[in-house]
mmCIF file of C-alpha atoms in Angstrom:
data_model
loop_
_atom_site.group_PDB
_atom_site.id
_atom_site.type_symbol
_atom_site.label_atom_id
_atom_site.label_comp_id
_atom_site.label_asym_id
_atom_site.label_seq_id
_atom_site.Cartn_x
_atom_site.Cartn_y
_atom_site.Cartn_z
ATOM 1 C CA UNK A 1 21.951 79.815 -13.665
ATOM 2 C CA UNK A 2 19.952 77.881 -11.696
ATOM 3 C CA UNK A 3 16.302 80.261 -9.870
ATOM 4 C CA UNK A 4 14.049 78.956 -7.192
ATOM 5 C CA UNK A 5 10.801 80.062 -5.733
ATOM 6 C CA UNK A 6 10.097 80.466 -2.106
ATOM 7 C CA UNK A 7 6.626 80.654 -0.410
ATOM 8 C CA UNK A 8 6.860 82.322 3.064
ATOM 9 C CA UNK A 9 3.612 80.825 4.287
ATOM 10 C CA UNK A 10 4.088 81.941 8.325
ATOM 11 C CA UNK A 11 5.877 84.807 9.853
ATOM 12 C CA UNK A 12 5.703 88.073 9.302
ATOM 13 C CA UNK A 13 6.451 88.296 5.766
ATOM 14 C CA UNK A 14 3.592 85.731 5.641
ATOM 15 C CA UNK A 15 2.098 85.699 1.949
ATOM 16 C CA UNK A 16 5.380 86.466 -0.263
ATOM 17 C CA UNK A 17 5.998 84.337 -3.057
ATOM 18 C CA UNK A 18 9.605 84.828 -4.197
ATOM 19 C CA UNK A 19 9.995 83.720 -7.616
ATOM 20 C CA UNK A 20 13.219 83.190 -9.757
ATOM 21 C CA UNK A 21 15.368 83.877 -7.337
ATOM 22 C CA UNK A 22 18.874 83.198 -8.627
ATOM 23 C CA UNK A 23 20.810 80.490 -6.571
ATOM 24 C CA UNK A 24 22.582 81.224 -4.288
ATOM 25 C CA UNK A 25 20.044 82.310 -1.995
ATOM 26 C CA UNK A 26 20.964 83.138 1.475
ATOM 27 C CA UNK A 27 18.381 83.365 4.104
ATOM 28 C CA UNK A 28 18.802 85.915 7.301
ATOM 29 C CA UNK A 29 17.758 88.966 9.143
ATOM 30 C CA UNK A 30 20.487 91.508 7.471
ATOM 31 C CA UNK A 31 19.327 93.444 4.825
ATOM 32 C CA UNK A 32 22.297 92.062 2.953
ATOM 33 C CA UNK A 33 20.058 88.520 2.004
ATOM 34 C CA UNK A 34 18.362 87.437 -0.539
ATOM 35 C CA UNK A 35 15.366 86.254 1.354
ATOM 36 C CA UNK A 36 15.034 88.918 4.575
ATOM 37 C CA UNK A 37 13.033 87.418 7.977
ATOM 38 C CA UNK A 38 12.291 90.013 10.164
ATOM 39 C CA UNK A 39 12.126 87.643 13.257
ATOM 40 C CA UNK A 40 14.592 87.954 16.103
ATOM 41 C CA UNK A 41 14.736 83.799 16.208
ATOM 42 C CA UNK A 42 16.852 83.764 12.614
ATOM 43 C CA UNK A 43 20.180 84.659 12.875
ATOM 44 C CA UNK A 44 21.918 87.492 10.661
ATOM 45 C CA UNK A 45 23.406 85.444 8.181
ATOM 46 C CA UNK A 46 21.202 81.705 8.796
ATOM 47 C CA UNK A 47 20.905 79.717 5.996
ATOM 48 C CA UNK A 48 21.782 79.379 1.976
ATOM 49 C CA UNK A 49 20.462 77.749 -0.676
ATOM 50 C CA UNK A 50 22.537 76.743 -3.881
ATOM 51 C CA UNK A 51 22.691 74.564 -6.765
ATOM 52 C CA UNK A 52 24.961 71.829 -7.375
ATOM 53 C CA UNK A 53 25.146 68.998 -10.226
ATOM 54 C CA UNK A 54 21.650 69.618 -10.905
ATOM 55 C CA UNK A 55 20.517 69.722 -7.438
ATOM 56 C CA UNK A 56 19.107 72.206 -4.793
ATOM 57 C CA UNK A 57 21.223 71.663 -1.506
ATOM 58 C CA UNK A 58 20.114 73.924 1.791
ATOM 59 C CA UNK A 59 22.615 74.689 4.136
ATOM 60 C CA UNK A 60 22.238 75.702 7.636
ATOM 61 C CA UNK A 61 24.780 78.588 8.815
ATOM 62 C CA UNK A 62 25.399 77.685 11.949
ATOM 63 C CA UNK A 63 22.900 79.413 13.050
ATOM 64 C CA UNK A 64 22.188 80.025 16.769
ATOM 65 C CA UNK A 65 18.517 78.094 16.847
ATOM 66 C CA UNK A 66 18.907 75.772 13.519
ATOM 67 C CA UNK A 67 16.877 74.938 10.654
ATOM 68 C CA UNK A 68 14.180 72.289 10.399
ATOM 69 C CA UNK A 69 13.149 70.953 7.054
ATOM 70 C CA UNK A 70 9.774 68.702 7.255
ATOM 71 C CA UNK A 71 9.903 69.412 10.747
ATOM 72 C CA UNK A 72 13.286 68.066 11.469
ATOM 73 C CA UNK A 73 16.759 69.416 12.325
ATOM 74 C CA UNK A 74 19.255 69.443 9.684
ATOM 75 C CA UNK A 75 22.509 71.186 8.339
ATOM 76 C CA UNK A 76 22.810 70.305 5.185
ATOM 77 C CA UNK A 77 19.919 68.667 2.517
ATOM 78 C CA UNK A 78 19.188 68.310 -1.120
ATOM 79 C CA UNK A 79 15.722 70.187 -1.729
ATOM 80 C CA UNK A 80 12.876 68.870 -3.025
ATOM 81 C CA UNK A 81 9.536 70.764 -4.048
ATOM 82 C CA UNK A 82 7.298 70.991 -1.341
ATOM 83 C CA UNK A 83 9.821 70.771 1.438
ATOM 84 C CA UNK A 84 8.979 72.781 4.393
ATOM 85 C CA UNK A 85 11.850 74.917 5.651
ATOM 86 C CA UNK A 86 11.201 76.318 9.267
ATOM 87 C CA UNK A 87 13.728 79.064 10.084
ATOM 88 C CA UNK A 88 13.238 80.693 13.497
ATOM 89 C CA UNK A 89 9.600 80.955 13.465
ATOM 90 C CA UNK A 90 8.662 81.190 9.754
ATOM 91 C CA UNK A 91 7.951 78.251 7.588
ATOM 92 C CA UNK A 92 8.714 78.181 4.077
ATOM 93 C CA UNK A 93 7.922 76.528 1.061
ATOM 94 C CA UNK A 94 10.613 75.343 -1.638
ATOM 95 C CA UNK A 95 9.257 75.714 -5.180
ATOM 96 C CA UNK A 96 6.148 76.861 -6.945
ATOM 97 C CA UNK A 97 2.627 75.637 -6.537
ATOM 98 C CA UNK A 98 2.813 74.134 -10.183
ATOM 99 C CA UNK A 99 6.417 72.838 -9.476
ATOM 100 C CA UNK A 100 5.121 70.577 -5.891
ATOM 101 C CA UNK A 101 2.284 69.781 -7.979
ATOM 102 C CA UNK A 102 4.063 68.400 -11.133
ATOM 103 C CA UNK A 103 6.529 66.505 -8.563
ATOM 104 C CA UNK A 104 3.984 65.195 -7.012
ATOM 105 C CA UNK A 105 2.257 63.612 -10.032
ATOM 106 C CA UNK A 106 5.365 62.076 -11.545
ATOM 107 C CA UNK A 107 5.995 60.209 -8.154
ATOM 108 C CA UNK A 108 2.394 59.129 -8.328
ATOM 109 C CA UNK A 109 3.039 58.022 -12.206
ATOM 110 C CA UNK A 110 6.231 56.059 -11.483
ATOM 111 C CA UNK A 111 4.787 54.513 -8.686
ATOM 112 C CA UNK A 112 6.907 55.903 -5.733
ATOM 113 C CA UNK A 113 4.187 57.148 -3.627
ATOM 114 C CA UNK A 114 3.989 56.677 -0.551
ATOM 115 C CA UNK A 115 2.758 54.373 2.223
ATOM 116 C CA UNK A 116 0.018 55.360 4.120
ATOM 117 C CA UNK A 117 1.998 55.355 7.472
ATOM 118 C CA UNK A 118 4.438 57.848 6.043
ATOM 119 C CA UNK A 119 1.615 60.342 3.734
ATOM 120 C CA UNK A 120 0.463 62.997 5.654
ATOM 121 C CA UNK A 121 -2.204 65.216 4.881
ATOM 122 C CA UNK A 122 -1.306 69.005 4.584
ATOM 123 C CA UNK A 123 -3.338 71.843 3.948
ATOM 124 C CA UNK A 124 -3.752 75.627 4.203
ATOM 125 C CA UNK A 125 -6.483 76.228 6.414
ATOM 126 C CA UNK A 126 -9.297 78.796 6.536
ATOM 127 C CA UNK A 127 -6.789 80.769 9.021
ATOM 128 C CA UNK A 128 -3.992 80.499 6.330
ATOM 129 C CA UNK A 129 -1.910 78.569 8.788
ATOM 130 C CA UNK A 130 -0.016 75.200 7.747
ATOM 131 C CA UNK A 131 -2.418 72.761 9.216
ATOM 132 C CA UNK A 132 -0.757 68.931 9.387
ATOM 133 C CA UNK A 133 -1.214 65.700 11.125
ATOM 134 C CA UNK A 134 0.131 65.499 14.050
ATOM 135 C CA UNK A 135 0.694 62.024 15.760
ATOM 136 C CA UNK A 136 0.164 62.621 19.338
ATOM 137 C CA UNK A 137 1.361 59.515 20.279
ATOM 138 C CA UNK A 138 4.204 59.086 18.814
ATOM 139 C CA UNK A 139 5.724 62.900 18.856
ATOM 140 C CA UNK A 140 6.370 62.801 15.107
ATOM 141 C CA UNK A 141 5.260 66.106 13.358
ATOM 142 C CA UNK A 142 6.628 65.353 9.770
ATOM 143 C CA UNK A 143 8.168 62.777 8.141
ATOM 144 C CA UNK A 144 12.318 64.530 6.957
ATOM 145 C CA UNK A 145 11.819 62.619 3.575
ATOM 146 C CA UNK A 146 8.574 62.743 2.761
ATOM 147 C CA UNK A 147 8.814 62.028 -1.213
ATOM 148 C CA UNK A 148 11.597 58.560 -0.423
ATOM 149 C CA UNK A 149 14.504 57.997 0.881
ATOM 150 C CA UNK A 150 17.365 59.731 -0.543
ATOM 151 C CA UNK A 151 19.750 58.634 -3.717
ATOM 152 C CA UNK A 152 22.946 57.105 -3.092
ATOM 153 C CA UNK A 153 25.647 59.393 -4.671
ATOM 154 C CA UNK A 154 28.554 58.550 -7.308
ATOM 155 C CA UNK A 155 31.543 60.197 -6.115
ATOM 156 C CA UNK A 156 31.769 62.999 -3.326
ATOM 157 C CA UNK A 157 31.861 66.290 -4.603
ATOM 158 C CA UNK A 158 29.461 68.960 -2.200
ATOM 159 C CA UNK A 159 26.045 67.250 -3.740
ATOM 160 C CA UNK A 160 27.320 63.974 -2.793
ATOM 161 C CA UNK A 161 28.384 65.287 0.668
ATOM 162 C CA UNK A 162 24.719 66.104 0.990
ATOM 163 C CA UNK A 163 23.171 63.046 0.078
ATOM 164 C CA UNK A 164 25.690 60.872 1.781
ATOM 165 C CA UNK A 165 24.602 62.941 5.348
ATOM 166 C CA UNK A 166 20.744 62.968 3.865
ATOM 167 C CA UNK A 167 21.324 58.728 4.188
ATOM 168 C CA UNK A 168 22.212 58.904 7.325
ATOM 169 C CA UNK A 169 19.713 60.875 8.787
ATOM 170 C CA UNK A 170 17.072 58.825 6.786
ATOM 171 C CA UNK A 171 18.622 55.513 8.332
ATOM 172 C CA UNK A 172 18.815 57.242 12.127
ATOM 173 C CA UNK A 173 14.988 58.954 11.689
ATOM 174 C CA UNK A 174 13.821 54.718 10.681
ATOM 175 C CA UNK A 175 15.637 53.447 13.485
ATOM 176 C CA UNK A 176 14.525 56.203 15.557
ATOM 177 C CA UNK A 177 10.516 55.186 14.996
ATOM 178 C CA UNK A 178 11.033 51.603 15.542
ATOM 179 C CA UNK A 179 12.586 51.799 18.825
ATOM 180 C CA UNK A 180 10.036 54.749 19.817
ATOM 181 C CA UNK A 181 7.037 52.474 18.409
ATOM 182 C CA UNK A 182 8.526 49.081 19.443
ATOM 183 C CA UNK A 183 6.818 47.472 22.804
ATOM 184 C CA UNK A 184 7.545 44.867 25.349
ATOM 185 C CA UNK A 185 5.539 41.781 25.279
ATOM 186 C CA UNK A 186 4.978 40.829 28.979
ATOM 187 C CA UNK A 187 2.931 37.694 28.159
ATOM 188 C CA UNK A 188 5.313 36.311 26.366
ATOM 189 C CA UNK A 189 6.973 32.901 27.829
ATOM 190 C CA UNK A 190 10.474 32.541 27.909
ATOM 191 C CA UNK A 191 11.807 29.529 25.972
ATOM 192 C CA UNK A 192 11.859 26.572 27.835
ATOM 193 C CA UNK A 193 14.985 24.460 27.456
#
């Protein structure tokens, strides 16, 4: 059986660490979850966590106001550690201190680290609030796949569902930035015949 550890960082369970949790997880306001939220923004029954081929994968509920991971909308997406999970107004952290750390390094060590127009810097602050960069100009508050884009599945049992959709949404959140970033050049010519 597969157990994860949650870090409810804002909200008012601020603070909890929820460690080996066994998957699946389901995240609400009802007593009846694994993970309570006492916030009137999460729905009753509003998200679930399980494991599949090896895999974390996060599933929104349909829930009446979503769930943002890395800052963006999503329904369904393959965990990794360190992902921030905002869920009416409390932000959570998948996986241990030790377990974002020792993903971290073995991205550094195989050499898929990031650019420096997609790392952002993230720390707890004095306040104990999430403090990130935020790029004013552009809108952008995090980037949804902050370790890479996502693996191409196999075949298409639920996993590969996930990662097929996480594709997508990498391909649409690239495209996105381009056009938002992308100017006119007024003193430009046209081509003369």
């Amino acid at each position: 059986m597969t157990t994860i550890t949650i870090q409810i960082i804002e909200g008012l369970e601020r603070g909890q660490i929820l460690e080996e949790l066994p998957t699946p997880v389901s995240i609400g306001r009802e007593d009846d979850n694994s993970v309570r939220l006492n916030d009137e923004r999460v729905s009753r029954f509003h998200a679930k966590i399980q494991a599949d081929g090896g895999h974390v994968i996060l599933t929104d509920l349909d829930s009446t106001n979503g769930t943002r991971v890395n800052g963006h909308p999503v329904q369904m997406r393959v965990l990794q550690y360190g992902d921030q999970l905002t869920i009416g107004r409390c932000l959570l952290i998948y996986g241990s201190q030790e377990q974002i750390a020792d993903a971290h390094n073995k991205r550094q060590r195989s050499g898929n680290t990031l650019s420096s127009t997609h790392a952002k810097d993230h720390t707890i602050g004095q306040t104990g609030y999430l403090e990130s960069n935020f790029d004013s100009q552009t809108g952008l508050e995090e980037d949804l796949f902050p370790a890479g884009p996502p693996e191409l599945p196999a075949s298409l049992p639920t996993i590969q569902k996930a990662q097929v959709s996480e594709v997508f949404a990498y391909m649409h959140e690239q495209i996105r930035k381009m056009i938002h970033e992308s100017r006119e050049d007024r003193d430009q010519k046209p081509p003369s015949d």
